mmCIF file of C-alpha atoms and ligand atoms in Angstrom:
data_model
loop_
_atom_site.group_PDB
_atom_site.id
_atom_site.type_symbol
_atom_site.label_atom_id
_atom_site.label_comp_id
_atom_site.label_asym_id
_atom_site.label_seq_id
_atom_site.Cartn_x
_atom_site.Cartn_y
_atom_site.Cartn_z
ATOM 1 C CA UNK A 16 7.174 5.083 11.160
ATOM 2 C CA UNK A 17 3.639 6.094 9.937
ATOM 3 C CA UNK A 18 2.483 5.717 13.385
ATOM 4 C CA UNK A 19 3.459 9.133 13.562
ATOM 5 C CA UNK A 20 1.104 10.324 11.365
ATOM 6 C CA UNK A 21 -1.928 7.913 12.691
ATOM 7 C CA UNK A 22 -0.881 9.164 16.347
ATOM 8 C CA UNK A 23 -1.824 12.924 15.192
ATOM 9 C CA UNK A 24 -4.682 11.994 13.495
ATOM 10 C CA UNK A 25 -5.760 9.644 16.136
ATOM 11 C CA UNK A 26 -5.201 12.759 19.109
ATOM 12 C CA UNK A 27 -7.126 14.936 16.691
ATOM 13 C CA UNK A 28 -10.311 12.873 16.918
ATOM 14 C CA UNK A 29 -9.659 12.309 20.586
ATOM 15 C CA UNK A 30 -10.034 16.050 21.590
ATOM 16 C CA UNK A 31 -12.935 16.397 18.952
ATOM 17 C CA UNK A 32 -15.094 13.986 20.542
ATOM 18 C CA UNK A 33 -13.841 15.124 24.324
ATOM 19 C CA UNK A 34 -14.654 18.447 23.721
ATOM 20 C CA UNK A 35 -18.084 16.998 22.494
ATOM 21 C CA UNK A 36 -18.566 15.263 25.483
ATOM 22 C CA UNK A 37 -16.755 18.260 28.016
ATOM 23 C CA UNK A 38 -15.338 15.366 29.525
ATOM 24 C CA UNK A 39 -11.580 14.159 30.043
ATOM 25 C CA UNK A 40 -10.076 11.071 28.574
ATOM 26 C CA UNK A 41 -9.065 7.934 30.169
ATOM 27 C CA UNK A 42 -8.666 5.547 27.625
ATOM 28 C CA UNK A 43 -9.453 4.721 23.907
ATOM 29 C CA UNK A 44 -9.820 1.632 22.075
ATOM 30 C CA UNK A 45 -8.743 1.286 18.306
ATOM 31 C CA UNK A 46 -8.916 -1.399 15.694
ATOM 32 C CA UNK A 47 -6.518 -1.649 12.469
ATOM 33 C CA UNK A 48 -6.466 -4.311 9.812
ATOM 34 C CA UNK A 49 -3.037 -5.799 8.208
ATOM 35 C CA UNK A 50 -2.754 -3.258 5.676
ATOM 36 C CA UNK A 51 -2.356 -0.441 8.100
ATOM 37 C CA UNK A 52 0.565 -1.829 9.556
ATOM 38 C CA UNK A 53 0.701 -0.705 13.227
ATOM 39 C CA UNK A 54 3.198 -1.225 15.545
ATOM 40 C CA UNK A 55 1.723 -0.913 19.040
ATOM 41 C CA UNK A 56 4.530 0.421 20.583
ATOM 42 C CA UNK A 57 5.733 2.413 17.979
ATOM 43 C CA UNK A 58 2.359 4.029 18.114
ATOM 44 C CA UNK A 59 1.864 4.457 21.773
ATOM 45 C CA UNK A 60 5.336 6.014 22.045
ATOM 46 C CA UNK A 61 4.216 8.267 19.406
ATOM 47 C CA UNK A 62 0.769 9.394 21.050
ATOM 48 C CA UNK A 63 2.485 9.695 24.697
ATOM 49 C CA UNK A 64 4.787 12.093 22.743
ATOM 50 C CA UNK A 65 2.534 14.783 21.087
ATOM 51 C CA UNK A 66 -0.243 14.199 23.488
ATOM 52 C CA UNK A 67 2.340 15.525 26.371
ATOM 53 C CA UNK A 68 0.327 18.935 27.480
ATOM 54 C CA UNK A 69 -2.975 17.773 26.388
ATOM 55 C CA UNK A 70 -5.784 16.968 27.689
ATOM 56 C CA UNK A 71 -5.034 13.838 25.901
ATOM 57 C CA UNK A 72 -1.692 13.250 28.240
ATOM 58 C CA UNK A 73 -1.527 9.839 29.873
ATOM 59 C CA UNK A 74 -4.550 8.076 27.956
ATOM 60 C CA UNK A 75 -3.900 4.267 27.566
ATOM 61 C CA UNK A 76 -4.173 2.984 24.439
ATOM 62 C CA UNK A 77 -5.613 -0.354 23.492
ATOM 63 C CA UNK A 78 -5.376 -1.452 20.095
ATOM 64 C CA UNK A 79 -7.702 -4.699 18.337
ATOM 65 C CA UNK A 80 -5.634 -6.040 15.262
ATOM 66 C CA UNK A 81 -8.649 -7.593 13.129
ATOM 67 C CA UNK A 82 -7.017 -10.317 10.513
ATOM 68 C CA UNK A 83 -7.250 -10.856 7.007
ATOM 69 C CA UNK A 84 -10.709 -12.082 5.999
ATOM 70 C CA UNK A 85 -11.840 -14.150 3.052
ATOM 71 C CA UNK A 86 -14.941 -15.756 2.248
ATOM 72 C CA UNK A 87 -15.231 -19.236 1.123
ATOM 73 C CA UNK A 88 -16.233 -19.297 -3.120
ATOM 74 C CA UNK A 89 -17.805 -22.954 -1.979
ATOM 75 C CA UNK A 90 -20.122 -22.499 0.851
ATOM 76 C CA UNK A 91 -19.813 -18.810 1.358
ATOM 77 C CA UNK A 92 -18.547 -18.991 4.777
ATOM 78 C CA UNK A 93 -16.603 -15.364 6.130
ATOM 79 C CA UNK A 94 -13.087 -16.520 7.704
ATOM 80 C CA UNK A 95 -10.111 -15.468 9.571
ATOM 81 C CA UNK A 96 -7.809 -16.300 6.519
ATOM 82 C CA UNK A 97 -4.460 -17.587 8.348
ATOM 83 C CA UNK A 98 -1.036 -18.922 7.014
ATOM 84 C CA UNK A 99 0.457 -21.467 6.173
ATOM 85 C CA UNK A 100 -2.571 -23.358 4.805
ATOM 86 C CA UNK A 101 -5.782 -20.708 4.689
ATOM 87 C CA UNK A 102 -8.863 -23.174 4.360
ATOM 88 C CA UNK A 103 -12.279 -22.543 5.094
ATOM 89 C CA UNK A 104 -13.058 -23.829 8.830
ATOM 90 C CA UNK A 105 -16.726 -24.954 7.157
ATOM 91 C CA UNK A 106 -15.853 -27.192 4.282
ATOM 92 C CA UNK A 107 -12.306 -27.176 4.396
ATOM 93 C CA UNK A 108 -12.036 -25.863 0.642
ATOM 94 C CA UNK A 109 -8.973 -23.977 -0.212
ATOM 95 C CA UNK A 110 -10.935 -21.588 -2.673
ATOM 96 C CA UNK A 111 -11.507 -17.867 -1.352
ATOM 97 C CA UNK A 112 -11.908 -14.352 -2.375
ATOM 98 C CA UNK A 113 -9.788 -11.655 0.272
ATOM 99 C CA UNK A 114 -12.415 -9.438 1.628
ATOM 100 C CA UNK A 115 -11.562 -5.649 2.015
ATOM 101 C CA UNK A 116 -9.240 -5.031 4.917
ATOM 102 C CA UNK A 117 -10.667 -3.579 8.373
ATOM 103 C CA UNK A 118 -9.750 0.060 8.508
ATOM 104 C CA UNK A 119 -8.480 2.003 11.125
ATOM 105 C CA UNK A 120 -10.763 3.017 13.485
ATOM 106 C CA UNK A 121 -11.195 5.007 16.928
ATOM 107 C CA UNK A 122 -13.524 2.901 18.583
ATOM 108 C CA UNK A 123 -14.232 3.570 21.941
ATOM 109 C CA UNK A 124 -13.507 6.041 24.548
ATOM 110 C CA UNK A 125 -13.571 6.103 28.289
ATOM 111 C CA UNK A 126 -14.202 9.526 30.107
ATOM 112 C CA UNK A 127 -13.761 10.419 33.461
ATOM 113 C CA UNK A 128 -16.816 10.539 35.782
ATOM 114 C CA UNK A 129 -17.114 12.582 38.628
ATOM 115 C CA UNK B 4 -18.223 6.280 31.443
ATOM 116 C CA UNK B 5 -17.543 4.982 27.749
ATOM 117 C CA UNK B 6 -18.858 6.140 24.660
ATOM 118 C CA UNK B 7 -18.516 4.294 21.497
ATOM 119 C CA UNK B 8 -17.583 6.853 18.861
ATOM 120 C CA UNK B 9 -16.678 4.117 15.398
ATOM 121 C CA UNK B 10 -14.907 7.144 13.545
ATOM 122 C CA UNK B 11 -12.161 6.196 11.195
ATOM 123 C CA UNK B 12 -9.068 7.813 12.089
ATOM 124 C CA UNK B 13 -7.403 8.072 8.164
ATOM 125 C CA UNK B 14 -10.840 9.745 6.944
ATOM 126 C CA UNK B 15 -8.692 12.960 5.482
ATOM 127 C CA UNK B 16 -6.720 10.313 3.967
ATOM 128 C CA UNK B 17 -9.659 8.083 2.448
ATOM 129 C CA UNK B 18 -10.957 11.894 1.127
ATOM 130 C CA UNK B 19 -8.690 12.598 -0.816
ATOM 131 C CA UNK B 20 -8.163 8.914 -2.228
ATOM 132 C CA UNK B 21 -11.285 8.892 -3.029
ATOM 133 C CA UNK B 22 -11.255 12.442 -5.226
ATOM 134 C CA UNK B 23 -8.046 10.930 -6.581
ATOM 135 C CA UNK B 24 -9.826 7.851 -7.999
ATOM 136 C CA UNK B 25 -12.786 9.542 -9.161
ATOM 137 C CA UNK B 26 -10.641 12.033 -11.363
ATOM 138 C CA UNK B 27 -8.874 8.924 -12.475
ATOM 139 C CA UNK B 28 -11.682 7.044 -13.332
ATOM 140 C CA UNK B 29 -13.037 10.167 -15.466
ATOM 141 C CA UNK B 30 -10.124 10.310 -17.600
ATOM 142 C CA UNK B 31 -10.139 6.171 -18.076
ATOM 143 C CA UNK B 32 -6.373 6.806 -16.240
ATOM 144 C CA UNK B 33 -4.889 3.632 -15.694
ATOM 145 C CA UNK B 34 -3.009 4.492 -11.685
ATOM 146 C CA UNK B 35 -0.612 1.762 -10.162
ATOM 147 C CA UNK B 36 0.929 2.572 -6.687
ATOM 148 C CA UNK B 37 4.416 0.522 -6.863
ATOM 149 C CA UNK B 38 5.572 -0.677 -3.063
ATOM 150 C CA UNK B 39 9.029 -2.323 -2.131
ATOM 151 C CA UNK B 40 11.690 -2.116 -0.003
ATOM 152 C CA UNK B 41 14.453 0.693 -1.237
ATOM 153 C CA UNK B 42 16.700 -0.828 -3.930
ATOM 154 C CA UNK B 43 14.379 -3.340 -5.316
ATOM 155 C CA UNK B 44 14.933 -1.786 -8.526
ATOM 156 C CA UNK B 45 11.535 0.489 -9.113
ATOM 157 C CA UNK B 46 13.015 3.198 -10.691
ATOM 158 C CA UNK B 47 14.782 0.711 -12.748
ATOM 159 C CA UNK B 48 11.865 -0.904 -13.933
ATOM 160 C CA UNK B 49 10.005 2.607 -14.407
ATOM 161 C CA UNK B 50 12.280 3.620 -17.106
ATOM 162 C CA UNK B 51 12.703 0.482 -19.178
ATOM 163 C CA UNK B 52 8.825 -0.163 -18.869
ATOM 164 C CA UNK B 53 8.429 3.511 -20.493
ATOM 165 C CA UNK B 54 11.440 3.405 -23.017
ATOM 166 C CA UNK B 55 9.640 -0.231 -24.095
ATOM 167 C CA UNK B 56 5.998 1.119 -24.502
ATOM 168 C CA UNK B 57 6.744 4.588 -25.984
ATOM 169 C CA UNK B 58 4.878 4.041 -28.717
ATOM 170 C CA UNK B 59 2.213 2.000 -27.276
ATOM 171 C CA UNK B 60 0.989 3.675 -24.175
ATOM 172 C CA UNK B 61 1.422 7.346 -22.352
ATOM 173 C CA UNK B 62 2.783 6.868 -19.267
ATOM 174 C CA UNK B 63 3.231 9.901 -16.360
ATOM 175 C CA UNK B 64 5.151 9.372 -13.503
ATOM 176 C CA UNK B 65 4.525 10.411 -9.335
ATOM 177 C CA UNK B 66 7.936 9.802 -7.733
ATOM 178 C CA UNK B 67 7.867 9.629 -3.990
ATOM 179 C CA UNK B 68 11.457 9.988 -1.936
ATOM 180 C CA UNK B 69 12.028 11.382 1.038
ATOM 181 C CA UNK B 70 14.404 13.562 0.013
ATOM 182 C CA UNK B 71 15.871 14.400 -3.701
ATOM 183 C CA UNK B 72 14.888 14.397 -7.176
ATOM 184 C CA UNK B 73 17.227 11.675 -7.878
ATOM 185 C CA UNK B 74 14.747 9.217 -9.731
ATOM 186 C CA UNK B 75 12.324 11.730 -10.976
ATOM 187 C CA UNK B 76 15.618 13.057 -13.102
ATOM 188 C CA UNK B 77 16.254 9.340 -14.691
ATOM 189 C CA UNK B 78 12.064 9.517 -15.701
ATOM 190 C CA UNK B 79 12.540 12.960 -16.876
ATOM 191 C CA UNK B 80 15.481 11.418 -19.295
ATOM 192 C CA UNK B 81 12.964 8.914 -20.696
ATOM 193 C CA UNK B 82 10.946 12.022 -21.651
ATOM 194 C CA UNK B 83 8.025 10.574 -20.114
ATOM 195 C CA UNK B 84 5.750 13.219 -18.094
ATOM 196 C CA UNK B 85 7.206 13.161 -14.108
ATOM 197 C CA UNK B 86 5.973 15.274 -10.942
ATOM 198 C CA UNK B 87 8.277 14.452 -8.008
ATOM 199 C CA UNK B 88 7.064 14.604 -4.639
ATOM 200 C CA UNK B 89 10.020 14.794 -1.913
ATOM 201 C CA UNK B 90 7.835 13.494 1.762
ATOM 202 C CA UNK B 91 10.453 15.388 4.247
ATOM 203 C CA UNK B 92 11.030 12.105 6.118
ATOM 204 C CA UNK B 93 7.311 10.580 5.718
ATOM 205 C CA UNK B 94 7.588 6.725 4.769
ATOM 206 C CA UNK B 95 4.971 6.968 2.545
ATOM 207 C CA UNK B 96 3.320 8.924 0.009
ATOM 208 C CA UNK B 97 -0.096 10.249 1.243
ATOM 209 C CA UNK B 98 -3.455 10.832 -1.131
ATOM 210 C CA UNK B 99 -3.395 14.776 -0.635
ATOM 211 C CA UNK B 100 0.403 14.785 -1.989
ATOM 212 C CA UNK B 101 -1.132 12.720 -4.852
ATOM 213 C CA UNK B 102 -3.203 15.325 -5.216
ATOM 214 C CA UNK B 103 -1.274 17.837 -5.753
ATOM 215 C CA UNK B 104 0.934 15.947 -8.507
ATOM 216 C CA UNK B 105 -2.141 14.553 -10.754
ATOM 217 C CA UNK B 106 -2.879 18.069 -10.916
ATOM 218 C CA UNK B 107 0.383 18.639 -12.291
ATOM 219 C CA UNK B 108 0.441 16.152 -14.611
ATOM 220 C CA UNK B 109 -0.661 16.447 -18.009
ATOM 221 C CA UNK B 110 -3.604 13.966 -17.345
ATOM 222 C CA UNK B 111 -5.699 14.505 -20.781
ATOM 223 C CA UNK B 112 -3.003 13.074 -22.772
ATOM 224 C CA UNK B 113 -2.401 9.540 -20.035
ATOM 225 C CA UNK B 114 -3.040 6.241 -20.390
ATOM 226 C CA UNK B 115 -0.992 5.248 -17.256
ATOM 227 C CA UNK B 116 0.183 7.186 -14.421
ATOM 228 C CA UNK B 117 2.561 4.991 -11.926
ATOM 229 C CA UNK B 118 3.304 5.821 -9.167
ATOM 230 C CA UNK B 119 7.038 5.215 -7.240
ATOM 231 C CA UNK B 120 5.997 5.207 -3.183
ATOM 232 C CA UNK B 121 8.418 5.942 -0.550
ATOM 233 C CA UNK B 122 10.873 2.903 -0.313
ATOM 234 C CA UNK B 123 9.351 0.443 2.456
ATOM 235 C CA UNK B 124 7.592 -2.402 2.359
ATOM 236 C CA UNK B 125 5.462 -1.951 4.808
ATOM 237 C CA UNK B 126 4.157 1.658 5.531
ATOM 238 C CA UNK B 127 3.172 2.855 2.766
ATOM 239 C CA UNK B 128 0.232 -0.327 1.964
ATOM 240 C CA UNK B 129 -1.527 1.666 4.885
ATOM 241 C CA UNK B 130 -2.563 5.033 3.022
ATOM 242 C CA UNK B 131 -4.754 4.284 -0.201
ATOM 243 C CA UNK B 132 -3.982 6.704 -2.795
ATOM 244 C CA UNK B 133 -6.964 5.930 -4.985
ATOM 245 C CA UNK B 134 -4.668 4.169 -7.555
ATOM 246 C CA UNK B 135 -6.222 1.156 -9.705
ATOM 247 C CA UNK B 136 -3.701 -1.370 -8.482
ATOM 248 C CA UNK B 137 -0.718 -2.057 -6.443
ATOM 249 C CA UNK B 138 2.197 -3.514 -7.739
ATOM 250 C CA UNK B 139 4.546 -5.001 -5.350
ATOM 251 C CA UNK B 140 8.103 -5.321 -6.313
ATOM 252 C CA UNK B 141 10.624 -7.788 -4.050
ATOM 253 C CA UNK B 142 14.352 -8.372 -5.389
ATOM 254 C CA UNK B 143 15.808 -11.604 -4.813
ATOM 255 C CA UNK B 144 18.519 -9.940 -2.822
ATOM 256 C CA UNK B 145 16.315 -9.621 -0.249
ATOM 257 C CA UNK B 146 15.213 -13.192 0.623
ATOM 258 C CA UNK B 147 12.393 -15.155 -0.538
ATOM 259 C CA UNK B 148 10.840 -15.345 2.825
ATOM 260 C CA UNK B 149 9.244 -11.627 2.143
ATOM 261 C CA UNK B 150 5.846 -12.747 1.353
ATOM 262 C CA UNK B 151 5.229 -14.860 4.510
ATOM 263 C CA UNK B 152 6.919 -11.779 7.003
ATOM 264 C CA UNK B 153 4.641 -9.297 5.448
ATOM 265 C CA UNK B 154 1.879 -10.873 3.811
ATOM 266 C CA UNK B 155 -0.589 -7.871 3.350
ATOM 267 C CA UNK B 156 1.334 -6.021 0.778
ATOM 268 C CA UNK B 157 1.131 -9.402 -1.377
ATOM 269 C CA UNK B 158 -2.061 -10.414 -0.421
ATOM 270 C CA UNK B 159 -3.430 -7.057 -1.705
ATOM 271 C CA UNK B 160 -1.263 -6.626 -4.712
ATOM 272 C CA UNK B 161 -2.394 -7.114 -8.555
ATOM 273 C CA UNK B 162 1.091 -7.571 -9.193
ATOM 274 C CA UNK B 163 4.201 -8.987 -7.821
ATOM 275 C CA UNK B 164 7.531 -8.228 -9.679
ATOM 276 C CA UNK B 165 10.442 -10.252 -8.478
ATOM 277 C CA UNK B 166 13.261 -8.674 -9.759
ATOM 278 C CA UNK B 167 17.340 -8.965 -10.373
ATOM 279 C CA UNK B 168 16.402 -12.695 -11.711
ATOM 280 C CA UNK B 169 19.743 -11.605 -13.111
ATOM 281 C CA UNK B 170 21.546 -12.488 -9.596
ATOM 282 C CA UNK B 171 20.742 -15.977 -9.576
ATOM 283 C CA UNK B 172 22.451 -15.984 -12.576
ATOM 284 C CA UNK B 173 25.701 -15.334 -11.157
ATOM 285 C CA UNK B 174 26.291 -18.643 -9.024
ATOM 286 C CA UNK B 175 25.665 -18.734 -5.973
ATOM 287 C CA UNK B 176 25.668 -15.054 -4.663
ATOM 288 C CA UNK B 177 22.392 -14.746 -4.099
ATOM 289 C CA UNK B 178 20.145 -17.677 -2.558
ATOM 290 C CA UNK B 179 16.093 -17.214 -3.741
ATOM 291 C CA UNK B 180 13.959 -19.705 -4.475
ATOM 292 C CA UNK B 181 11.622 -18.206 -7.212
ATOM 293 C CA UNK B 182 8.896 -21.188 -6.644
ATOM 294 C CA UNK B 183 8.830 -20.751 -3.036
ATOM 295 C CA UNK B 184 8.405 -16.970 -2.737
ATOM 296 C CA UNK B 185 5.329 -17.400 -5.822
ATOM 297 C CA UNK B 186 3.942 -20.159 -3.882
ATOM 298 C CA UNK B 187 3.648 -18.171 -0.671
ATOM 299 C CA UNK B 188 2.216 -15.434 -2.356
ATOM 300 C CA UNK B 189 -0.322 -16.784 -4.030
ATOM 301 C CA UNK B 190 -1.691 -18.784 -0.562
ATOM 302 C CA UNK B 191 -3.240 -15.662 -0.016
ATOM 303 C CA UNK B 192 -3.690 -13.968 -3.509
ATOM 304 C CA UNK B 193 -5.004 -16.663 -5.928
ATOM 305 C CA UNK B 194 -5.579 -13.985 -8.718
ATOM 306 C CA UNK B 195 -1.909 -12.324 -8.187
ATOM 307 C CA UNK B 196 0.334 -12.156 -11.112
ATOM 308 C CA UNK B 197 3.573 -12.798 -10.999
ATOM 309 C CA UNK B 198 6.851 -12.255 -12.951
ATOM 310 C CA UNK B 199 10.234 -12.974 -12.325
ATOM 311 C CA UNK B 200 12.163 -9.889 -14.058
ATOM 312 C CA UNK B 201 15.155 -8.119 -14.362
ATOM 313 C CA UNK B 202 15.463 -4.365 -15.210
ATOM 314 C CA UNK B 203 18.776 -4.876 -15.947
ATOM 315 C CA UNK B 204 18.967 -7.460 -18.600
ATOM 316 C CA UNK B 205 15.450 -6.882 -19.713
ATOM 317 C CA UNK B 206 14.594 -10.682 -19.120
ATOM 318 C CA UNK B 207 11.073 -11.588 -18.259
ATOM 319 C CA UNK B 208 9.911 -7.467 -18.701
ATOM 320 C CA UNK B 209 7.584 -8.491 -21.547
ATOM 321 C CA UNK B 210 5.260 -10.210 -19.675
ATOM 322 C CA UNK B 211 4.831 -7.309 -16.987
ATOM 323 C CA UNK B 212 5.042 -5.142 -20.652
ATOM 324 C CA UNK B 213 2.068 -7.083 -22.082
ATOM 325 C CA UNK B 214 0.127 -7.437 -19.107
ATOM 326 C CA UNK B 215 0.056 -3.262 -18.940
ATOM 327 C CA UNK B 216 -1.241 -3.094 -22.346
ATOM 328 C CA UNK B 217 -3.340 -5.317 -21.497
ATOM 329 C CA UNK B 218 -5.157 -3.431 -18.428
ATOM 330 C CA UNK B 219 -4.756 -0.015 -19.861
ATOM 331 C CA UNK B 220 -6.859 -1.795 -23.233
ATOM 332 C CA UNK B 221 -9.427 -3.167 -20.993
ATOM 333 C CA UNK B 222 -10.396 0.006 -19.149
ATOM 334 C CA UNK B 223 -10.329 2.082 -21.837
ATOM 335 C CA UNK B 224 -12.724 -0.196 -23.933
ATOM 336 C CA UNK B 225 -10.615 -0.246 -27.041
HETATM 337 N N1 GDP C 24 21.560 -6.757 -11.021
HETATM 338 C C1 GDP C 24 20.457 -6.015 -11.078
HETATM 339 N N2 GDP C 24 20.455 -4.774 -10.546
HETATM 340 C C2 GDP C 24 19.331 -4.038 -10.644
HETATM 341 C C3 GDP C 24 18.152 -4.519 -11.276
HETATM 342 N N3 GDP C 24 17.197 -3.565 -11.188
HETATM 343 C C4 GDP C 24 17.769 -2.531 -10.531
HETATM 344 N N4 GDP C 24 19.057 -2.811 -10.200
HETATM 345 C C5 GDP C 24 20.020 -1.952 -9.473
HETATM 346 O O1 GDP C 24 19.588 -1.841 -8.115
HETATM 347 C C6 GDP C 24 19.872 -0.536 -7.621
HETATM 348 C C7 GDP C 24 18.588 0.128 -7.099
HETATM 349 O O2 GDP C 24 17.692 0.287 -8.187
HETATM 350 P P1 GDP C 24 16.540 1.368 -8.201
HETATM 351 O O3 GDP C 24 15.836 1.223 -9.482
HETATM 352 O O4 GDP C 24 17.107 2.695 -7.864
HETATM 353 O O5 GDP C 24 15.646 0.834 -6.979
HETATM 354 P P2 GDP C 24 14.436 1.582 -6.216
HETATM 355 O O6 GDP C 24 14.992 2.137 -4.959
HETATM 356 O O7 GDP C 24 13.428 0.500 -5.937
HETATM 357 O O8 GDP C 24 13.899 2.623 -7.137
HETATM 358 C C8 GDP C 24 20.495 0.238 -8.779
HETATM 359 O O9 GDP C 24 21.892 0.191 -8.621
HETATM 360 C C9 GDP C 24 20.060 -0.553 -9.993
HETATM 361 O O10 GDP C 24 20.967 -0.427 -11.058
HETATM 362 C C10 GDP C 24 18.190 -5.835 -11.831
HETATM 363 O O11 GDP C 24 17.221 -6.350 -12.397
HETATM 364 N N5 GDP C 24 19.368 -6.529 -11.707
HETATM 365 MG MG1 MG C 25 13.607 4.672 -6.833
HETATM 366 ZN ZN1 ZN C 26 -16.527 -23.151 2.768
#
């Protein structure tokens, strides 16, 4: 239901950076970790809705879920840390410390050319 | 033509969290942001935690609902300092709203300010408040299979407080497996701690009791 929220926010710094570049959006590309709990629907649903009578209206949306990450307390190896069974892909120990999640971020846009 | 932009979309958010923690931090304020499904029993929990600790620790309140002062009138019976914040239909409590209520709080005389976030188990692990800590709360009502659906609330949670151990007391009404649900939570949370409570009985609320002291002792340096 945040999505909401993230969908105005998100629009916001849309227009910002179109207006920067005088340009019209096509597309934008965003990346979330775990903890920010997106929905992609939910959230594209969302932006279609308040971006209606924008300059934002119609953008696709393409969203990169980035997974937990841990790094290895044995060999010091940065992982994708997974369930069931998270283990280090590099020396298969067991023993990791969580490494702060990705935040969300407005990656990329694509702008009309003419 | 594409143009990279890397701008984080919650900044506002992360502002104010950050403002939040650094006026914690000042006043050595212990700030724990409690997360759970509605009904786990937070509120529950709130008010025997404060009755127990009266005269060890100060503890304010920031209740989140989405609508009513329901809870923040069972704090205000324990006496204990409480600014309620009602969201209007937001799942989650957001840093400015913090805020707001820190300011409203009578910070100089806290050693612990918890806050009670919107009920949901999922949204509101997304907006950082600047607290210390979060403490996730799961009753056994609601299945022990919790921490492997949503495993970033308990993989980024100081505490987990599985509560209405009561239940399982009962016969066979309710169907948790206490091992299971700790097990699964700790695959991804080695350092988590974890104790099987009930607000209603009181059972197993020492340990959660002691372990509070025992944070609010270490950051104040006593
Ligand atoms: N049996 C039992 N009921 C509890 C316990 N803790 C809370 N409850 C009950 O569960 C319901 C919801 O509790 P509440 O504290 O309002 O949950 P919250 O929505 O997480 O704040 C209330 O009826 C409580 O009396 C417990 O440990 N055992
Ligand atoms: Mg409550
Ligand atoms: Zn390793």
């Amino acid at each position: 239901m945040h999505e909401t929220m993230v969908a105005q926010s998100l629009l916001a710094t849309i227009s910002d950076e179109s207006a920067k570049q005088n340009a019209k959006p096509i597309s934008a590309k965003i990346s979330c970790g775990t903890l920010n709990a997106i929905n992609n629907e939910v959230l594209c649903f969302a932006f279609e809705a308040i971006a209606k009578g924008t300059m934002c209206e119609g953008i696709k949306l393409e969203v990169e879920h980035k997974p937990i990450r841990g790094r290895c307390k044995n060999c010091k190896e940065n992982f994708d840390v997974a369930l069931p069974e998270p283990r280090c892909p590099k020396c298969d120990s067991g023993e990791f410390d969580l490494l702060p999640d990705a935040p969300l971020m407005l990656e990329e846009i694509e702008f009309e050319t003419e | 033509m594409k143009v990279n932009v890397g701008k984080r979309i919650l900044s506002a958010n992360e502002e104010y969290a950050l403002k939040n923690r650094q006026f914690l931090t000042e006043r050595k304020i212990l700030c724990l942001n409690m997360i759970s499904s509605p009904g786990s029993g937070k509120t529950t929990i709130l008010v025997r935690t404060i009755n127990a600790l009266k005269n060890e620790i100060t503890i304010g309140v920031i209740e989140g609902d989405i609508q009513t002062d329901l809870d923040a009138e069972k704090i205000r019976a324990t006496e204990a300092p409480v600014v309620q914040i009602e969201t209007k239909g937001a799942c989650h409590l957001s840093a400015a709203q913090v805020n707001t209520a820190l300011n409203r709080l009578p910070t100089d005389n806290l050693d612990l300010i918890i806050i009670e976030n919107v009920g949901n188990l999922v949204c509101p692990s997304a907006f950082e408040l600047g607290e210390t800590g979060k403490i996730a709360v799961l009753s056994v009502a609601e299945g022990d299979d919790k921490p492997v659906k949503y495993p970033a609330i308990f993989a980024r949670s100081k505490v987990l407080l599985i509560n209405k151990t009561d239940l399982l007391k009962v016969g066979a009404a309710v169907d948790f497996d206490i091992e299971r649900a700790k097990a699964d939570a700790r695959k991804l949370n080695k350092g988590i701690e974890i104790f099987a409570t009930s607000a209603k009985t009181g059972e197993g609320m020492a340990g959660w009791h002691n372990w509070l002291k025992k944070q609010v002792k270490n950051l104040q340096g006593a």
